[in-house]
PDB file of C-alpha atoms in Angstrom:
ATOM      1  CA  ILE Q 159      94.304  89.289 109.047  1.00 66.00           C
ATOM      2  CA  LEU Q 160      97.986  88.469 109.304  1.00 75.00           C
ATOM      3  CA  THR Q 161      98.562  84.751 109.769  1.00 86.00           C
ATOM      4  CA  GLY Q 162     102.267  84.467 108.936  1.00 88.00           C
ATOM      5  CA  TYR Q 163     104.110  84.174 105.653  1.00 92.00           C
ATOM      6  CA  LEU Q 164     104.292  81.138 103.370  1.00 95.00           C
ATOM      7  CA  ASN Q 165     108.050  80.644 102.997  1.00 95.00           C
ATOM      8  CA  VAL Q 166     108.460  78.967  99.591  1.00 97.00           C
ATOM      9  CA  PRO Q 167     112.273  78.512  99.774  1.00 97.00           C
ATOM     10  CA  LYS Q 168     111.785  76.550 103.011  1.00 97.00           C
ATOM     11  CA  ILE Q 169     109.403  74.245 101.171  1.00 98.00           C
ATOM     12  CA  LEU Q 170     112.066  73.587  98.534  1.00 98.00           C
ATOM     13  CA  GLU Q 171     114.552  72.934 101.347  1.00 98.00           C
ATOM     14  CA  LEU Q 172     112.206  70.205 102.617  1.00 98.00           C
ATOM     15  CA  ALA Q 173     112.124  68.672  99.130  1.00 98.00           C
ATOM     16  CA  LEU Q 174     115.921  68.658  99.060  1.00 98.00           C
ATOM     17  CA  SER Q 175     116.152  67.006 102.495  1.00 97.00           C
ATOM     18  CA  ASP Q 176     113.369  64.405 102.240  1.00 98.00           C
ATOM     19  CA  GLY Q 177     111.173  66.395 104.618  1.00 98.00           C
ATOM     20  CA  TYR Q 178     113.876  66.768 107.278  1.00 97.00           C
ATOM     21  CA  ASP Q 179     114.437  70.174 108.893  1.00 96.00           C
ATOM     22  CA  ALA Q 180     118.039  70.627 110.029  1.00 91.00           C
ATOM     23  CA  HIS Q 181     117.084  73.597 112.225  1.00 92.00           C
ATOM     24  CA  THR Q 182     114.744  71.574 114.447  1.00 95.00           C
ATOM     25  CA  GLY Q 183     116.256  68.143 113.882  1.00 96.00           C
ATOM     26  CA  LYS Q 184     112.814  66.784 112.973  1.00 97.00           C
ATOM     27  CA  VAL Q 185     110.974  65.553 109.921  1.00 97.00           C
ATOM     28  CA  ILE Q 186     108.367  68.278 109.367  1.00 97.00           C
ATOM     29  CA  GLY Q 187     107.527  67.641 105.726  1.00 97.00           C
ATOM     30  CA  LEU Q 188     106.676  64.652 103.571  1.00 98.00           C
ATOM     31  CA  ARG Q 189     109.163  61.908 102.772  1.00 98.00           C
ATOM     32  CA  THR Q 190     109.689  62.696  99.077  1.00 98.00           C
ATOM     33  CA  GLY Q 191     112.918  60.799  98.495  1.00 97.00           C
ATOM     34  CA  ASN Q 192     116.659  61.339  98.539  1.00 97.00           C
ATOM     35  CA  ALA Q 193     117.343  64.412  96.403  1.00 97.00           C
ATOM     36  CA  ALA Q 194     120.841  63.159  95.595  1.00 97.00           C
ATOM     37  CA  ALA Q 195     119.197  60.316  93.669  1.00 97.00           C
ATOM     38  CA  PHE Q 196     116.849  62.489  91.589  1.00 97.00           C
ATOM     39  CA  GLU Q 197     117.642  61.762  87.951  1.00 96.00           C
ATOM     40  CA  SER Q 198     115.897  64.766  86.432  1.00 98.00           C
ATOM     41  CA  TYR Q 199     114.745  68.271  87.206  1.00 98.00           C
ATOM     42  CA  ASP Q 200     111.175  67.051  86.780  1.00 98.00           C
ATOM     43  CA  ALA Q 201     111.697  64.551  89.624  1.00 98.00           C
ATOM     44  CA  LEU Q 202     112.980  67.350  91.855  1.00 98.00           C
ATOM     45  CA  TYR Q 203     110.093  69.640  90.926  1.00 98.00           C
ATOM     46  CA  ALA Q 204     107.580  66.848  91.574  1.00 98.00           C
ATOM     47  CA  ALA Q 205     109.002  66.441  95.094  1.00 98.00           C
ATOM     48  CA  PHE Q 206     108.766  70.216  95.574  1.00 98.00           C
ATOM     49  CA  LEU Q 207     105.102  70.166  94.485  1.00 98.00           C
ATOM     50  CA  LYS Q 208     104.280  67.413  97.002  1.00 98.00           C
ATOM     51  CA  GLN Q 209     105.914  69.388  99.816  1.00 98.00           C
ATOM     52  CA  LEU Q 210     104.158  72.536  98.598  1.00 98.00           C
ATOM     53  CA  GLN Q 211     100.732  70.887  98.707  1.00 98.00           C
ATOM     54  CA  TYR Q 212     101.390  69.479 102.174  1.00 98.00           C
ATOM     55  CA  VAL Q 213     102.606  72.781 103.648  1.00 98.00           C
ATOM     56  CA  ILE Q 214      99.785  74.776 102.042  1.00 98.00           C
ATOM     57  CA  ASP Q 215      97.230  72.357 103.511  1.00 97.00           C
ATOM     58  CA  VAL Q 216      98.796  72.828 106.965  1.00 97.00           C
ATOM     59  CA  LYS Q 217      98.931  76.608 106.457  1.00 96.00           C
ATOM     60  CA  ILE Q 218      95.264  76.857 105.490  1.00 95.00           C
ATOM     61  CA  ARG Q 219      94.184  74.720 108.454  1.00 96.00           C
ATOM     62  CA  GLY Q 220      96.186  77.058 110.701  1.00 95.00           C
ATOM     63  CA  ASN Q 221      94.739  80.130 109.011  1.00 93.00           C
ATOM     64  CA  ASN Q 222      91.221  78.873 109.600  1.00 93.00           C
ATOM     65  CA  VAL Q 223      91.913  78.504 113.320  1.00 94.00           C
ATOM     66  CA  ILE Q 224      93.390  82.014 113.498  1.00 93.00           C
ATOM     67  CA  GLU Q 225      90.510  83.537 111.524  1.00 91.00           C
ATOM     68  CA  LYS Q 226      87.937  81.889 113.811  1.00 93.00           C
ATOM     69  CA  ILE Q 227      89.751  83.376 116.820  1.00 94.00           C
ATOM     70  CA  PHE Q 228      89.744  86.816 115.172  1.00 92.00           C
ATOM     71  CA  ALA Q 229      86.033  86.501 114.303  1.00 92.00           C
ATOM     72  CA  ARG Q 230      85.067  85.482 117.817  1.00 94.00           C
ATOM     73  CA  HIS Q 231      87.432  87.484 120.023  1.00 95.00           C
ATOM     74  CA  MET Q 232      88.980  90.334 118.017  1.00 93.00           C
ATOM     75  CA  PRO Q 233      86.341  92.483 116.316  1.00 93.00           C
ATOM     76  CA  SER Q 234      87.522  95.322 114.108  1.00 93.00           C
ATOM     77  CA  THR Q 235      84.815  97.896 114.768  1.00 93.00           C
ATOM     78  CA  PHE Q 236      86.299 100.905 112.978  1.00 94.00           C
ATOM     79  CA  MET Q 237      87.224  98.885 109.902  1.00 92.00           C
ATOM     80  CA  SER Q 238      83.745  97.311 109.897  1.00 95.00           C
ATOM     81  CA  VAL Q 239      82.076 100.726 109.925  1.00 94.00           C
ATOM     82  CA  LEU Q 240      84.087 101.769 106.863  1.00 94.00           C
ATOM     83  CA  THR Q 241      83.780  98.513 104.903  1.00 94.00           C
ATOM     84  CA  GLU Q 242      80.869  97.927 102.548  1.00 95.00           C
ATOM     85  CA  GLY Q 243      78.664  95.041 103.622  1.00 95.00           C
ATOM     86  CA  CYS Q 244      79.461  94.921 107.348  1.00 95.00           C
ATOM     87  CA  ARG Q 245      76.791  97.410 108.469  1.00 93.00           C
ATOM     88  CA  GLU Q 246      74.286  96.072 105.981  1.00 94.00           C
ATOM     89  CA  ASN Q 247      74.469  92.493 107.263  1.00 91.00           C
ATOM     90  CA  GLY Q 248      75.352  93.306 110.885  1.00 93.00           C
ATOM     91  CA  ARG Q 249      78.598  91.310 110.912  1.00 93.00           C
ATOM     92  CA  ASP Q 250      82.084  92.395 111.834  1.00 94.00           C
ATOM     93  CA  TYR Q 251      84.794  92.525 109.157  1.00 92.00           C
ATOM     94  CA  ASN Q 252      86.757  89.750 110.887  1.00 91.00           C
ATOM     95  CA  ALA Q 253      83.622  87.591 110.987  1.00 92.00           C
ATOM     96  CA  GLY Q 254      83.195  87.770 107.211  1.00 91.00           C
ATOM     97  CA  GLY Q 255      80.873  90.752 107.058  1.00 93.00           C
ATOM     98  CA  ALA Q 256      82.497  92.508 104.109  1.00 92.00           C
ATOM     99  CA  LYS Q 257      80.804  92.459 100.720  1.00 92.00           C
ATOM    100  CA  TYR Q 258      84.111  91.443  99.140  1.00 89.00           C
ATOM    101  CA  ASN Q 259      85.311  88.790 101.532  1.00 85.00           C
ATOM    102  CA  THR Q 260      88.610  87.587 100.104  1.00 85.00           C
ATOM    103  CA  ARG Q 261      91.455  86.317 102.284  1.00 88.00           C
ATOM    104  CA  TYR Q 262      95.111  86.197 101.315  1.00 90.00           C
ATOM    105  CA  ILE Q 263      98.044  83.892 101.940  1.00 93.00           C
ATOM    106  CA  GLN Q 264     101.177  86.046 101.954  1.00 93.00           C
ATOM    107  CA  VAL Q 265     103.905  84.368  99.925  1.00 95.00           C
ATOM    108  CA  VAL Q 266     107.587  85.222 100.280  1.00 94.00           C
ATOM    109  CA  GLY Q 267     110.844  84.107  98.709  1.00 94.00           C
ATOM    110  CA  ILE Q 268     109.926  83.878  95.015  1.00 94.00           C
ATOM    111  CA  GLY Q 269     113.312  85.308  93.966  1.00 94.00           C
ATOM    112  CA  THR Q 270     115.234  82.995  96.282  1.00 95.00           C
ATOM    113  CA  VAL Q 271     113.405  79.826  95.276  1.00 97.00           C
ATOM    114  CA  THR Q 272     113.810  80.776  91.613  1.00 97.00           C
ATOM    115  CA  ASP Q 273     117.563  81.222  91.983  1.00 97.00           C
ATOM    116  CA  VAL Q 274     117.949  77.915  93.831  1.00 98.00           C
ATOM    117  CA  LEU Q 275     115.915  75.976  91.278  1.00 98.00           C
ATOM    118  CA  ALA Q 276     117.763  77.702  88.421  1.00 98.00           C
ATOM    119  CA  ALA Q 277     121.117  76.796  89.991  1.00 98.00           C
ATOM    120  CA  ILE Q 278     120.106  73.148  90.276  1.00 98.00           C
ATOM    121  CA  LYS Q 279     118.415  72.863  86.892  1.00 98.00           C
ATOM    122  CA  TYR Q 280     121.154  74.693  85.013  1.00 98.00           C
ATOM    123  CA  ASN Q 281     124.254  73.240  86.670  1.00 98.00           C
ATOM    124  CA  VAL Q 282     123.123  69.711  87.521  1.00 98.00           C
ATOM    125  CA  PHE Q 283     120.639  68.666  84.861  1.00 98.00           C
ATOM    126  CA  ASP Q 284     121.087  70.917  81.811  1.00 98.00           C
ATOM    127  CA  GLU Q 285     124.801  71.668  81.670  1.00 98.00           C
ATOM    128  CA  LYS Q 286     125.854  68.693  83.841  1.00 97.00           C
ATOM    129  CA  ARG Q 287     128.627  70.716  85.492  1.00 97.00           C
ATOM    130  CA  VAL Q 288     128.041  69.414  89.027  1.00 97.00           C
ATOM    131  CA  PRO Q 289     126.510  66.127  90.187  1.00 97.00           C
ATOM    132  CA  MET Q 290     123.545  66.569  92.516  1.00 98.00           C
ATOM    133  CA  PRO Q 291     125.297  64.915  95.513  1.00 97.00           C
ATOM    134  CA  ASP Q 292     128.209  67.365  95.153  1.00 97.00           C
ATOM    135  CA  LEU Q 293     125.890  70.371  95.009  1.00 97.00           C
ATOM    136  CA  LEU Q 294     123.963  69.192  98.067  1.00 97.00           C
ATOM    137  CA  ARG Q 295     127.225  68.593  99.938  1.00 97.00           C
ATOM    138  CA  ALA Q 296     128.420  72.104  99.049  1.00 98.00           C
ATOM    139  CA  VAL Q 297     125.171  73.607 100.334  1.00 96.00           C
ATOM    140  CA  ALA Q 298     125.365  71.554 103.552  1.00 94.00           C
ATOM    141  CA  ASP Q 299     128.917  72.880 104.069  1.00 97.00           C
ATOM    142  CA  ASP Q 300     127.789  76.457 103.283  1.00 96.00           C
ATOM    143  CA  PHE Q 301     130.189  76.225 100.301  1.00 97.00           C
ATOM    144  CA  GLU Q 302     133.256  76.038 102.587  1.00 98.00           C
ATOM    145  CA  GLY Q 303     135.863  74.123 100.585  1.00 98.00           C
ATOM    146  CA  HIS Q 304     133.646  74.085  97.492  1.00 98.00           C
ATOM    147  CA  ASP Q 305     134.939  77.188  95.690  1.00 98.00           C
ATOM    148  CA  ARG Q 306     134.357  75.829  92.178  1.00 97.00           C
ATOM    149  CA  VAL Q 307     130.715  74.991  92.887  1.00 98.00           C
ATOM    150  CA  ARG Q 308     130.166  78.339  94.615  1.00 98.00           C
ATOM    151  CA  ASN Q 309     131.669  80.198  91.641  1.00 98.00           C
ATOM    152  CA  LEU Q 310     129.387  78.352  89.203  1.00 97.00           C
ATOM    153  CA  VAL Q 311     126.286  79.044  91.277  1.00 97.00           C
ATOM    154  CA  VAL Q 312     127.070  82.681  92.065  1.00 96.00           C
ATOM    155  CA  ASN Q 313     128.661  83.868  88.830  1.00 97.00           C
ATOM    156  CA  HIS Q 314     127.644  81.519  86.025  1.00 97.00           C
ATOM    157  CA  THR Q 315     123.971  80.703  86.574  1.00 97.00           C
ATOM    158  CA  PRO Q 316     120.857  82.535  85.328  1.00 97.00           C
ATOM    159  CA  LYS Q 317     119.302  84.671  88.080  1.00 97.00           C
ATOM    160  CA  TYR Q 318     115.857  86.110  88.787  1.00 94.00           C
ATOM    161  CA  GLY Q 319     115.495  89.863  88.242  1.00 91.00           C
ATOM    162  CA  ASN Q 320     117.823  90.107  85.246  1.00 94.00           C
ATOM    163  CA  ASP Q 321     115.302  89.840  82.406  1.00 94.00           C
ATOM    164  CA  ASP Q 322     116.589  86.317  81.822  1.00 95.00           C
ATOM    165  CA  ALA Q 323     114.068  84.023  80.146  1.00 97.00           C
ATOM    166  CA  TYR Q 324     115.569  80.895  81.755  1.00 98.00           C
ATOM    167  CA  ALA Q 325     115.169  82.161  85.325  1.00 97.00           C
ATOM    168  CA  ASP Q 326     111.904  83.973  84.606  1.00 96.00           C
ATOM    169  CA  GLY Q 327     110.416  80.755  83.214  1.00 98.00           C
ATOM    170  CA  ILE Q 328     111.218  78.959  86.462  1.00 98.00           C
ATOM    171  CA  MET Q 329     109.785  81.853  88.497  1.00 96.00           C
ATOM    172  CA  ASN Q 330     106.578  81.756  86.479  1.00 97.00           C
ATOM    173  CA  GLU Q 331     106.236  77.991  86.969  1.00 98.00           C
ATOM    174  CA  VAL Q 332     106.674  78.339  90.748  1.00 98.00           C
ATOM    175  CA  PHE Q 333     104.241  81.266  90.882  1.00 97.00           C
ATOM    176  CA  VAL Q 334     101.555  79.338  88.989  1.00 97.00           C
ATOM    177  CA  SER Q 335     102.107  76.247  91.160  1.00 98.00           C
ATOM    178  CA  VAL Q 336     101.692  78.238  94.372  1.00 98.00           C
ATOM    179  CA  ARG Q 337      98.751  80.252  93.052  1.00 97.00           C
ATOM    180  CA  ASP Q 338      96.840  77.241  91.783  1.00 98.00           C
ATOM    181  CA  LYS Q 339      97.219  75.325  95.060  1.00 97.00           C
ATOM    182  CA  ILE Q 340      95.797  78.255  97.064  1.00 97.00           C
ATOM    183  CA  ARG Q 341      93.415  80.261  94.894  1.00 95.00           C
ATOM    184  CA  GLY Q 342      89.743  79.588  95.501  1.00 93.00           C
ATOM    185  CA  ARG Q 343      90.131  77.481  98.638  1.00 95.00           C
ATOM    186  CA  LYS Q 344      87.547  78.262 101.298  1.00 92.00           C
ATOM    187  CA  ALA Q 345      88.386  80.446 104.286  1.00 91.00           C
ATOM    188  CA  ALA Q 346      86.746  80.146 107.715  1.00 89.00           C
ATOM    189  CA  CYS Q 347      84.938  83.469 107.238  1.00 84.00           C
ATOM    190  CA  GLY Q 348      83.149  82.207 104.145  1.00 84.00           C
ATOM    191  CA  GLY Q 349      85.414  83.903 101.615  1.00 86.00           C
ATOM    192  CA  THR Q 350      88.040  82.355  99.381  1.00 91.00           C
ATOM    193  CA  TYR Q 351      91.821  82.461  99.488  1.00 93.00           C
ATOM    194  CA  GLN Q 352      94.013  84.280  96.986  1.00 93.00           C
ATOM    195  CA  ILE Q 353      97.756  84.915  97.140  1.00 93.00           C
ATOM    196  CA  ASP Q 354      99.652  88.074  97.962  1.00 91.00           C
ATOM    197  CA  MET Q 355     103.256  88.101  96.765  1.00 90.00           C
ATOM    198  CA  LEU Q 356     105.632  89.972  99.091  1.00 84.00           C
ATOM    199  CA  PRO Q 357     109.109  89.632  97.541  1.00 72.00           C
ATOM    200  CA  THR Q 358     110.186  93.072  98.730  1.00 70.00           C
ATOM    201  CA  THR Q 359     109.320  92.253 102.352  1.00 63.00           C
ATOM    202  CA  CYS Q 360     111.443  89.098 102.660  1.00 52.00           C
TER     203      CYS Q 360
END
């Protein structure tokens, strides 16, 4: 059952903007503080985790509504005939009839969120090349007039997908955080949620 992707970079964006979404002009996340005032990477990551928990809770509530609609109004007869457990217990696949009744939250943007966190951690907190307010201002301006900052971020920062332990460590931390906040939570059909990483899709 497709219920929409969990966009992890958007969740980090909410942590960097105190829950404010510039695209809608509304506060759609938690108020986690002014990112320009974060004094450590750990403070930033803690704000990200709070936003992550909040958005995942909203996502799972939404998923449960969608899955109930599918169970009640959108039977999958052919799939049910071919899936072990459905015929035996007389329940449609969408109503939780399968023997193995796992549901998935589809997660996208692991490479993007890794690169953003690496850029902040490396340039702001570890190497102290750019103050956080300057980096946030550059991002808000889409790097127009901030050539030095753009050059540091694009050309002199560890990146995901390059067998780089620095970036890969951040990716692993994000992956575990997302996985642990989703895995095992109950779905409307009686199964439990797992995650499905789709970096090649988005």
